[in-house]
């Protein structure tokens, strides 16, 4: 897959190659959004690659803290995610909203008895500071075990 080769090259261009395992794990958590997000550019992988392309074009070499902060501002994190029982028309009455504080997205959408849906929200779905801290924790975990 082309994007799989793009990620390491773009990370290298930005001096962030040590982020590869962290980003791979983080993007796997949000992979279910690839089927829910309306705008292709807002899909998790496309968003990260777009950010890295822009940074590479500007010859930007951010610190780990700066990069984590930029990632925590990506648009796909604003999506409200719902699941409805498979075969039922999604409605407010039968939809269950994802609560990011109680489960990760992959676990929430894993059950095939439900179908996912989502919509962009002007309100932040995920606490940006929590996303930032999680990214840095993942980075440090991969650096210790890498």
PDB file of C-alpha atoms in Angstrom:
ATOM      1  CA  UNK A   1       0.000   0.000   0.000  1.00  0.00           C
ATOM      2  CA  UNK A   2       1.365   3.383  -1.013  1.00  0.00           C
ATOM      3  CA  UNK A   3       0.562   5.162   2.267  1.00  0.00           C
ATOM      4  CA  UNK A   4       2.488   2.530   4.215  1.00  0.00           C
ATOM      5  CA  UNK A   5       5.656   3.619   2.383  1.00  0.00           C
ATOM      6  CA  UNK A   6       4.757   7.298   2.697  1.00  0.00           C
ATOM      7  CA  UNK A   7       4.592   7.367   6.478  1.00  0.00           C
ATOM      8  CA  UNK A   8       8.233   6.382   7.148  1.00  0.00           C
ATOM      9  CA  UNK A   9       9.530   8.665   4.379  1.00  0.00           C
ATOM     10  CA  UNK A  10       7.542  11.659   5.622  1.00  0.00           C
ATOM     11  CA  UNK A  11       8.499  11.016   9.242  1.00  0.00           C
ATOM     12  CA  UNK A  12      12.150  10.866   8.208  1.00  0.00           C
ATOM     13  CA  UNK A  13      11.854  14.137   6.259  1.00  0.00           C
ATOM     14  CA  UNK A  14      10.522  15.812   9.416  1.00  0.00           C
ATOM     15  CA  UNK A  15      13.088  14.254  11.765  1.00  0.00           C
ATOM     16  CA  UNK A  16      10.350  12.205  13.419  1.00  0.00           C
ATOM     17  CA  UNK A  17      11.215   8.657  12.331  1.00  0.00           C
ATOM     18  CA  UNK A  18      11.135   7.567  15.985  1.00  0.00           C
ATOM     19  CA  UNK A  19       7.349   8.184  15.875  1.00  0.00           C
ATOM     20  CA  UNK A  20       6.587   5.404  13.379  1.00  0.00           C
ATOM     21  CA  UNK A  21       5.550   2.670  15.828  1.00  0.00           C
ATOM     22  CA  UNK A  22       3.615   5.177  17.931  1.00  0.00           C
ATOM     23  CA  UNK A  23       1.676   6.523  14.945  1.00  0.00           C
ATOM     24  CA  UNK A  24       1.018   3.045  13.592  1.00  0.00           C
ATOM     25  CA  UNK A  25      -0.484   1.951  16.913  1.00  0.00           C
ATOM     26  CA  UNK A  26      -2.460   5.188  17.313  1.00  0.00           C
ATOM     27  CA  UNK A  27      -3.851   5.006  13.769  1.00  0.00           C
ATOM     28  CA  UNK A  28      -4.867   1.377  14.309  1.00  0.00           C
ATOM     29  CA  UNK A  29      -7.049   2.545  17.198  1.00  0.00           C
ATOM     30  CA  UNK A  30      -8.826   4.972  14.858  1.00  0.00           C
ATOM     31  CA  UNK A  31      -8.941   2.685  11.804  1.00  0.00           C
ATOM     32  CA  UNK A  32     -12.712   2.171  12.173  1.00  0.00           C
ATOM     33  CA  UNK A  33     -13.157   5.889  11.413  1.00  0.00           C
ATOM     34  CA  UNK A  34     -11.868   5.297   7.876  1.00  0.00           C
ATOM     35  CA  UNK A  35     -15.357   3.930   7.088  1.00  0.00           C
ATOM     36  CA  UNK A  36     -17.277   6.650   8.920  1.00  0.00           C
ATOM     37  CA  UNK A  37     -15.591   9.970   8.094  1.00  0.00           C
ATOM     38  CA  UNK A  38     -17.321  11.850   5.264  1.00  0.00           C
ATOM     39  CA  UNK A  39     -14.364  13.767   3.857  1.00  0.00           C
ATOM     40  CA  UNK A  40     -11.493  11.531   2.697  1.00  0.00           C
ATOM     41  CA  UNK A  41      -8.964  14.180   3.774  1.00  0.00           C
ATOM     42  CA  UNK A  42     -10.299  13.953   7.349  1.00  0.00           C
ATOM     43  CA  UNK A  43      -9.739  10.213   7.625  1.00  0.00           C
ATOM     44  CA  UNK A  44      -7.167   9.431  10.298  1.00  0.00           C
ATOM     45  CA  UNK A  45      -4.356   8.135   8.063  1.00  0.00           C
ATOM     46  CA  UNK A  46      -4.934  10.820   5.422  1.00  0.00           C
ATOM     47  CA  UNK A  47      -4.958  13.522   8.106  1.00  0.00           C
ATOM     48  CA  UNK A  48      -1.637  12.407   9.558  1.00  0.00           C
ATOM     49  CA  UNK A  49      -0.050  12.071   6.114  1.00  0.00           C
ATOM     50  CA  UNK A  50      -1.392  15.512   5.120  1.00  0.00           C
ATOM     51  CA  UNK A  51       0.101  17.085   8.246  1.00  0.00           C
ATOM     52  CA  UNK A  52       3.455  15.404   7.598  1.00  0.00           C
ATOM     53  CA  UNK A  53       3.439  16.461   3.921  1.00  0.00           C
ATOM     54  CA  UNK A  54       2.844  20.064   4.926  1.00  0.00           C
ATOM     55  CA  UNK A  55       5.597  19.922   7.532  1.00  0.00           C
ATOM     56  CA  UNK A  56       8.031  18.308   5.059  1.00  0.00           C
ATOM     57  CA  UNK A  57       7.227  20.965   2.457  1.00  0.00           C
ATOM     58  CA  UNK A  58       7.989  23.661   5.042  1.00  0.00           C
ATOM     59  CA  UNK A  59      11.133  21.792   6.201  1.00  0.00           C
ATOM     60  CA  UNK A  60       9.619  21.718   9.678  1.00  0.00           C
ATOM     61  CA  UNK A  61      11.319  19.565  12.306  1.00  0.00           C
ATOM     62  CA  UNK A  62       9.085  19.875  15.363  1.00  0.00           C
ATOM     63  CA  UNK A  63       9.881  18.631  18.839  1.00  0.00           C
ATOM     64  CA  UNK A  64       8.003  15.611  20.141  1.00  0.00           C
ATOM     65  CA  UNK A  65       5.784  17.888  22.243  1.00  0.00           C
ATOM     66  CA  UNK A  66       5.001  20.128  19.256  1.00  0.00           C
ATOM     67  CA  UNK A  67       4.193  17.151  17.037  1.00  0.00           C
ATOM     68  CA  UNK A  68       1.935  15.550  19.664  1.00  0.00           C
ATOM     69  CA  UNK A  69       0.118  18.889  20.016  1.00  0.00           C
ATOM     70  CA  UNK A  70      -0.393  19.111  16.234  1.00  0.00           C
ATOM     71  CA  UNK A  71      -1.710  15.546  16.081  1.00  0.00           C
ATOM     72  CA  UNK A  72      -4.147  16.230  18.923  1.00  0.00           C
ATOM     73  CA  UNK A  73      -5.756  18.991  16.827  1.00  0.00           C
ATOM     74  CA  UNK A  74      -6.594  16.853  13.757  1.00  0.00           C
ATOM     75  CA  UNK A  75     -10.198  17.092  12.535  1.00  0.00           C
ATOM     76  CA  UNK A  76     -11.079  13.404  12.733  1.00  0.00           C
ATOM     77  CA  UNK A  77     -10.893  13.713  16.505  1.00  0.00           C
ATOM     78  CA  UNK A  78     -14.005  15.940  16.355  1.00  0.00           C
ATOM     79  CA  UNK A  79     -16.249  13.181  14.978  1.00  0.00           C
ATOM     80  CA  UNK A  80     -19.114  11.928  17.122  1.00  0.00           C
ATOM     81  CA  UNK A  81     -19.317   8.183  16.710  1.00  0.00           C
ATOM     82  CA  UNK A  82     -22.500   6.185  17.119  1.00  0.00           C
ATOM     83  CA  UNK A  83     -23.436   2.576  16.700  1.00  0.00           C
ATOM     84  CA  UNK A  84     -26.851   1.160  15.965  1.00  0.00           C
ATOM     85  CA  UNK A  85     -27.990  -2.451  15.914  1.00  0.00           C
ATOM     86  CA  UNK A  86     -27.179  -4.000  12.528  1.00  0.00           C
ATOM     87  CA  UNK A  87     -30.074  -3.861  10.107  1.00  0.00           C
ATOM     88  CA  UNK A  88     -31.824  -1.004  11.892  1.00  0.00           C
ATOM     89  CA  UNK A  89     -32.052   2.489  10.513  1.00  0.00           C
ATOM     90  CA  UNK A  90     -29.867   4.779  12.645  1.00  0.00           C
ATOM     91  CA  UNK A  91     -31.868   7.154  14.795  1.00  0.00           C
ATOM     92  CA  UNK A  92     -31.331   9.050  18.013  1.00  0.00           C
ATOM     93  CA  UNK A  93     -33.641   6.586  19.754  1.00  0.00           C
ATOM     94  CA  UNK A  94     -31.611   3.469  18.973  1.00  0.00           C
ATOM     95  CA  UNK A  95     -28.085   4.842  18.594  1.00  0.00           C
ATOM     96  CA  UNK A  96     -25.470   4.423  21.267  1.00  0.00           C
ATOM     97  CA  UNK A  97     -22.816   7.138  21.364  1.00  0.00           C
ATOM     98  CA  UNK A  98     -19.145   6.312  21.878  1.00  0.00           C
ATOM     99  CA  UNK A  99     -17.783   7.560  25.172  1.00  0.00           C
ATOM    100  CA  UNK A 100     -14.002   7.864  24.692  1.00  0.00           C
ATOM    101  CA  UNK A 101     -13.457   7.878  28.456  1.00  0.00           C
ATOM    102  CA  UNK A 102     -14.916   4.383  28.873  1.00  0.00           C
ATOM    103  CA  UNK A 103     -13.583   2.457  25.843  1.00  0.00           C
ATOM    104  CA  UNK A 104     -11.378   2.832  22.828  1.00  0.00           C
ATOM    105  CA  UNK A 105     -12.995   3.231  19.431  1.00  0.00           C
ATOM    106  CA  UNK A 106     -11.825  -0.116  18.079  1.00  0.00           C
ATOM    107  CA  UNK A 107     -13.461  -1.967  20.991  1.00  0.00           C
ATOM    108  CA  UNK A 108     -16.651   0.110  20.731  1.00  0.00           C
ATOM    109  CA  UNK A 109     -17.098  -0.653  17.027  1.00  0.00           C
ATOM    110  CA  UNK A 110     -15.723  -4.208  17.077  1.00  0.00           C
ATOM    111  CA  UNK A 111     -19.056  -5.946  17.716  1.00  0.00           C
ATOM    112  CA  UNK A 112     -20.539  -6.939  14.334  1.00  0.00           C
ATOM    113  CA  UNK A 113     -24.039  -6.758  15.816  1.00  0.00           C
ATOM    114  CA  UNK A 114     -23.737  -2.985  15.364  1.00  0.00           C
ATOM    115  CA  UNK A 115     -23.108  -0.698  12.433  1.00  0.00           C
ATOM    116  CA  UNK A 116     -21.048   2.464  12.908  1.00  0.00           C
ATOM    117  CA  UNK A 117     -22.032   5.963  11.943  1.00  0.00           C
ATOM    118  CA  UNK A 118     -20.512   9.315  12.640  1.00  0.00           C
ATOM    119  CA  UNK A 119     -20.703  12.991  11.974  1.00  0.00           C
ATOM    120  CA  UNK A 120     -18.397  15.961  12.406  1.00  0.00           C
ATOM    121  CA  UNK A 121     -19.144  17.976  15.490  1.00  0.00           C
ATOM    122  CA  UNK A 122     -18.264  21.562  16.310  1.00  0.00           C
ATOM    123  CA  UNK A 123     -17.696  20.403  19.886  1.00  0.00           C
ATOM    124  CA  UNK A 124     -14.515  18.540  20.675  1.00  0.00           C
ATOM    125  CA  UNK A 125     -15.226  14.841  21.168  1.00  0.00           C
ATOM    126  CA  UNK A 126     -11.870  14.009  22.733  1.00  0.00           C
ATOM    127  CA  UNK A 127     -10.044  16.102  25.278  1.00  0.00           C
ATOM    128  CA  UNK A 128      -7.048  17.475  23.336  1.00  0.00           C
ATOM    129  CA  UNK A 129      -4.825  17.391  26.397  1.00  0.00           C
ATOM    130  CA  UNK A 130      -5.641  13.699  26.939  1.00  0.00           C
ATOM    131  CA  UNK A 131      -4.865  12.894  23.293  1.00  0.00           C
ATOM    132  CA  UNK A 132      -1.577  14.803  23.596  1.00  0.00           C
ATOM    133  CA  UNK A 133      -0.610  12.962  26.795  1.00  0.00           C
ATOM    134  CA  UNK A 134      -1.590   9.574  25.346  1.00  0.00           C
ATOM    135  CA  UNK A 135       0.553  10.152  22.270  1.00  0.00           C
ATOM    136  CA  UNK A 136       3.578  11.048  24.373  1.00  0.00           C
ATOM    137  CA  UNK A 137       3.009   8.023  26.644  1.00  0.00           C
ATOM    138  CA  UNK A 138       2.844   5.767  23.561  1.00  0.00           C
ATOM    139  CA  UNK A 139       6.012   7.351  22.181  1.00  0.00           C
ATOM    140  CA  UNK A 140       7.898   6.786  25.420  1.00  0.00           C
ATOM    141  CA  UNK A 141       6.622   3.196  25.637  1.00  0.00           C
ATOM    142  CA  UNK A 142       7.886   2.458  22.115  1.00  0.00           C
ATOM    143  CA  UNK A 143      11.222   4.136  22.821  1.00  0.00           C
ATOM    144  CA  UNK A 144      11.722   1.975  25.928  1.00  0.00           C
ATOM    145  CA  UNK A 145      10.748  -1.260  24.165  1.00  0.00           C
ATOM    146  CA  UNK A 146      11.958  -0.353  20.673  1.00  0.00           C
TER     147      UNK A 146
END
